[in-house]
Coordinates of C-alpha atoms in Angstrom, one line a residue:
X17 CA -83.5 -132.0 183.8
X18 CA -81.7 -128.8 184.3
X19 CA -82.5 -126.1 181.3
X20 CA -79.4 -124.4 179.3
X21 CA -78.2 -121.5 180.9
X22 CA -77.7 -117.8 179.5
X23 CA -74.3 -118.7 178.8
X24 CA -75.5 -121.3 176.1
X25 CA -77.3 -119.2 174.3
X26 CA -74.7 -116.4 174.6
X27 CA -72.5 -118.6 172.6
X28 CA -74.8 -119.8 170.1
X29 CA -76.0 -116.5 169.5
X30 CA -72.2 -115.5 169.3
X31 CA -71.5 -118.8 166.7
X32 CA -74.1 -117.5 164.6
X33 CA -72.8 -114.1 163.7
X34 CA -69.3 -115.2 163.4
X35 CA -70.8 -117.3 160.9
X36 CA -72.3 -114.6 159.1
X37 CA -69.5 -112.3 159.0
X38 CA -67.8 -114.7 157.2
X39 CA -70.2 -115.3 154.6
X40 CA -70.7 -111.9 153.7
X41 CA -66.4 -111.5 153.7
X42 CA -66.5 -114.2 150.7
X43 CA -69.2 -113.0 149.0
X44 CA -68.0 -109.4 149.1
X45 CA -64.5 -110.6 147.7
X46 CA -66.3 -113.0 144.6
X47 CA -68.1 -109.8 143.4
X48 CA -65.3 -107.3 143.5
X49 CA -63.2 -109.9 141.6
X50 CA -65.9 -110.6 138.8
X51 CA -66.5 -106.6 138.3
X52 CA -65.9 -105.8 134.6
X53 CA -63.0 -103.8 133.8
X54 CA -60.9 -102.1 130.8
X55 CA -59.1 -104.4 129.3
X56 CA -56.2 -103.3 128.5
X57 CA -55.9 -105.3 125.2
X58 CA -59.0 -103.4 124.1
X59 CA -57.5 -99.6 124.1
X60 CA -54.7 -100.8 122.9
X61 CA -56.5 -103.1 119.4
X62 CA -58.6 -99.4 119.4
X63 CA -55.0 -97.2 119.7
X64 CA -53.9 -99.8 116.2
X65 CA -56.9 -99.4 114.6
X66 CA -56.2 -95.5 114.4
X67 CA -53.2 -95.7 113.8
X68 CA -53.8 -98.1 110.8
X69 CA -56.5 -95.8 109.2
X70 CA -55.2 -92.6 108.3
X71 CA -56.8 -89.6 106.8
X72 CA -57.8 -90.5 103.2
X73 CA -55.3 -87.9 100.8
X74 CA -56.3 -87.0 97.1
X75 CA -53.9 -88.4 94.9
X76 CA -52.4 -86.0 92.9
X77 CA -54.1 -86.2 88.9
X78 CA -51.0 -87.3 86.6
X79 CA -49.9 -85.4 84.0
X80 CA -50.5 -86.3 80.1
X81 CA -47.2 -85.3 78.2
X82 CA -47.1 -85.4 74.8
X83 CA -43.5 -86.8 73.5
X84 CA -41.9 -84.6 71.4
X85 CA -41.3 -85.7 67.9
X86 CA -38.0 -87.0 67.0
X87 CA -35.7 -85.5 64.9
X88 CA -36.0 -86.9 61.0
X89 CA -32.5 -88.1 60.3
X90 CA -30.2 -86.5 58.2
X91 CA -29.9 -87.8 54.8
X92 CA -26.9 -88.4 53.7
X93 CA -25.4 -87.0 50.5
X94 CA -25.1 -89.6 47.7
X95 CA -21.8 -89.5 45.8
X96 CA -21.8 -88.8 42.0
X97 CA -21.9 -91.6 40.0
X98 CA -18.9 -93.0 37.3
X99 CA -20.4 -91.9 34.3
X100 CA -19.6 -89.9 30.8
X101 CA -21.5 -86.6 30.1
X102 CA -21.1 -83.7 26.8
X103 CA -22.4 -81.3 25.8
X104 CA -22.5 -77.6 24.2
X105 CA -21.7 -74.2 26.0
X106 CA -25.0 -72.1 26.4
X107 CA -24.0 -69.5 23.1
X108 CA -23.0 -72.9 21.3
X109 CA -19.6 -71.7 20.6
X110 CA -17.9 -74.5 22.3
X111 CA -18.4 -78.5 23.5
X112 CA -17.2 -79.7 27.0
X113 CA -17.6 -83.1 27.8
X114 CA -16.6 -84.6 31.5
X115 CA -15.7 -88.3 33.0
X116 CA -16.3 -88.8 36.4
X117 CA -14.6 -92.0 37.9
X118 CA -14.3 -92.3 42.0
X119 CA -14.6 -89.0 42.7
X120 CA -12.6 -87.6 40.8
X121 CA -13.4 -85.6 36.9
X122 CA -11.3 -84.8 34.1
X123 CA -13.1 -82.2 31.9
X124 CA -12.1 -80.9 27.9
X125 CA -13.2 -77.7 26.8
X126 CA -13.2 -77.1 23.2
X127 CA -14.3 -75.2 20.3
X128 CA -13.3 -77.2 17.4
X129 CA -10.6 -74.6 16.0
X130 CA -7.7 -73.5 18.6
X131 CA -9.5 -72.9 21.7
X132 CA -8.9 -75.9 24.1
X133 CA -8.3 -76.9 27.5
X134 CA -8.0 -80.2 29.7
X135 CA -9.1 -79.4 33.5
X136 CA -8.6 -82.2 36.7
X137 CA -10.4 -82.0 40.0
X138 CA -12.0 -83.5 42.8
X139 CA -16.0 -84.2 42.7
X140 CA -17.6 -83.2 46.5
X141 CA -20.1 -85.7 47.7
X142 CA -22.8 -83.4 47.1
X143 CA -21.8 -83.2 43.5
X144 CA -19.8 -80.1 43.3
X145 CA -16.6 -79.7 41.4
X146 CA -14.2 -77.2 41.1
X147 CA -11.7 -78.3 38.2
X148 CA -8.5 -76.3 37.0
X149 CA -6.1 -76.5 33.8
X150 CA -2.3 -75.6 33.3
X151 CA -3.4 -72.9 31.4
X152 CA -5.3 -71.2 34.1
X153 CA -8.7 -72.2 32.9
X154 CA -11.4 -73.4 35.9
X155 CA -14.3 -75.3 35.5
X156 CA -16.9 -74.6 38.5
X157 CA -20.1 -77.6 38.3
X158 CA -22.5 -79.6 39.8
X159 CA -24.1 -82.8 39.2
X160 CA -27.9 -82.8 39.2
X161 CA -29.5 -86.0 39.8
X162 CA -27.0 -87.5 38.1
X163 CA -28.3 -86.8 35.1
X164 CA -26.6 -83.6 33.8
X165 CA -23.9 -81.6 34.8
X166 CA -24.0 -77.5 34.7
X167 CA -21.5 -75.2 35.4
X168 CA -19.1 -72.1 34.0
X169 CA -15.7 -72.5 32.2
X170 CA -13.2 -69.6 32.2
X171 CA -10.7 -69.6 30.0
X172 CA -8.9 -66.9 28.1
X173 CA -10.9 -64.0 29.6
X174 CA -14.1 -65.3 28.7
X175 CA -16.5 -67.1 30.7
X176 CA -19.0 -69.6 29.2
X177 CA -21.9 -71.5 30.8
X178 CA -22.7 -74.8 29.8
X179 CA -25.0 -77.8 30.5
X180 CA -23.5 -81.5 29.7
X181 CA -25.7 -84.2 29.6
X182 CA -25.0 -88.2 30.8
X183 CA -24.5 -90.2 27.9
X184 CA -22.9 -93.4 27.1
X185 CA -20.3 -94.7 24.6
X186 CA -19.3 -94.2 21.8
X187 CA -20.4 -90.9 23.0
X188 CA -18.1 -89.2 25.4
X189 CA -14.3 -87.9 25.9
X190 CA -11.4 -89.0 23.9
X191 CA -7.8 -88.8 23.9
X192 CA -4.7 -89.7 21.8
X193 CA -0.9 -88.5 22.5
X194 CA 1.6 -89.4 20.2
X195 CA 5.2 -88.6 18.3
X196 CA 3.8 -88.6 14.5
X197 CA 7.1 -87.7 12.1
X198 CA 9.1 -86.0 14.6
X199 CA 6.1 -83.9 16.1
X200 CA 4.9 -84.7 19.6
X201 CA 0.9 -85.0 19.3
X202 CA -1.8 -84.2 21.9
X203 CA -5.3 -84.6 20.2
X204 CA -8.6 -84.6 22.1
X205 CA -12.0 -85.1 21.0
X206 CA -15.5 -84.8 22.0
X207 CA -18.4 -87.2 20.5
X208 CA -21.8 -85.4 21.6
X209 CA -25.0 -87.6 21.9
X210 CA -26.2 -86.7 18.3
X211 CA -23.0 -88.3 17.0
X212 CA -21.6 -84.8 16.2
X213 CA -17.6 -84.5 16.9
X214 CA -15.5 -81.5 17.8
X215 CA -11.9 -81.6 18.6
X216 CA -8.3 -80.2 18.6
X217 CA -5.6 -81.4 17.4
X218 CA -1.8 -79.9 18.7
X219 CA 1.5 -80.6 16.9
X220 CA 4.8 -78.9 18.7
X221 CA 2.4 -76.8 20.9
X222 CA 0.1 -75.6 17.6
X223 CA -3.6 -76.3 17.6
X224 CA -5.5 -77.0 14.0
X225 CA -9.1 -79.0 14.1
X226 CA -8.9 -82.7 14.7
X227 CA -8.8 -85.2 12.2
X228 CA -12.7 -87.5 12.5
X229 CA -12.2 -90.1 15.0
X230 CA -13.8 -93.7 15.0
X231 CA -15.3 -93.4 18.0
X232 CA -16.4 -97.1 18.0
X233 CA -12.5 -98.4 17.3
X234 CA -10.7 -95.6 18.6
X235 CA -9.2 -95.3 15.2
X236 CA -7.8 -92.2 13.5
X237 CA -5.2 -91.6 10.9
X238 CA -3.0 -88.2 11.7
X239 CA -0.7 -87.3 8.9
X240 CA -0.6 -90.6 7.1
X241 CA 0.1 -92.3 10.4
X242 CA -2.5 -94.5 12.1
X243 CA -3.3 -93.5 15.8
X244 CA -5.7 -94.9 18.2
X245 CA -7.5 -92.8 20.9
X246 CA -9.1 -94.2 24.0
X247 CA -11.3 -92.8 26.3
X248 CA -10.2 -90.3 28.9
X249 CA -10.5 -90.9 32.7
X250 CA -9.5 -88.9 35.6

């Protein structure tokens, strides 16, 4: 039996390193393929995270301000009241005595002889009053608390200050006008709180002391004649 030739063994020997060439081809090509890398997902979660975590700031301390008080309202000024008030001038010459009645005042200043003088005015809200007569006469006042009225009255040249007090009937300012035998008749009187009366009494223009009034009937008698008087309001 004839032995294999050189050529045999040529090709085996060539078989065998085609073989191996191959082998180490694939296994070159598995490891370069399983290599770790970057991933690209990685830098960019990283990239995120920064961006997502900025720099701590201080916040900035807040200011305490303390409100400033409100203004208190205003108080508004209460109107006199209706009401009656008399009383004497300050030398005690004279009697005035005042009605108030919705703002408005009708005021009799008198001294029991000849001196007399019916003034009509307004009464402010803050109980001022400024009242004038026919005659020129001007009664300048105030209401305090309702309770009292001072003021001035000018009349004649002289000037007299006065303080009325508020009272109630039969105290207070009375009235009568009427024709009594041919004469036209303008009487007023004033009833002060200690149930003293002074008045005037004017027949054709000429003054002479009242007659005494009733001041709970209104009744007087003028020259034989029955009158009545009624209180005066503005």
């Amino acid at each position: 039996m004839k032995r294999p030739g050189p050529l045999l063994t040529l090709l085996a020997g060539l078989l065998v390193g085609v073989f191996m060439l191959s082998l180490n081809a694939t296994t070159g090509t598995k490891n370069t393929s399983s290599s770790p890398s970057s991933s690209p997902s990685s830098s960019s979660s990283s990239s995120d995270t920064a961006k997502e975590s900025p720099a701590t700031t201080a916040s900035p301390t807040p200011t305490r301000t303390t409100p400033s008080p409100s203004p208190s309202p205003t108080k508004a000024p209460v109107p006199a009241p209706d009401a009656r008030y008399a009383g004497r001038t300050d030398d005690d010459s004279s009697a005035v005595a005042l009605t108030l009645r919705h703002g408005r005042a009708i005021a009799y200043f008198c001294d029991g002889r000849a001196k007399e003088s019916w003034l009509r005015g307004d009464v402010n809200d803050d109980g001022t009053m400024r009242l004038t007569g026919k005659d020129g006469s001007v009664l300048n006042g105030i209401v305090e608390d309702g309770k009292r009225i001072r003021g001035t009255v000018d009349i004649d040249g002289g000037h007299h200050a006065f303080t009325a007090a508020r009272t109630k009937k039969p105290s207070g300012l009375y009235r009568a006008t009427s024709t009594v035998r041919g004469a036209e008749v303008d009487s007023g009187w004033i009833v002060l709180p200690d149930g003293r009366q002074v008045g005037v009494l004017t027949r054709d223009g000429k003054p002479s002391p009242a007659p005494r009034l009733d001041p709970r009937t209104g009744a007087v008698t003028v020259d034989g004649q029955r009158l009545t008087a009624g209180p005066a309001a503005p």
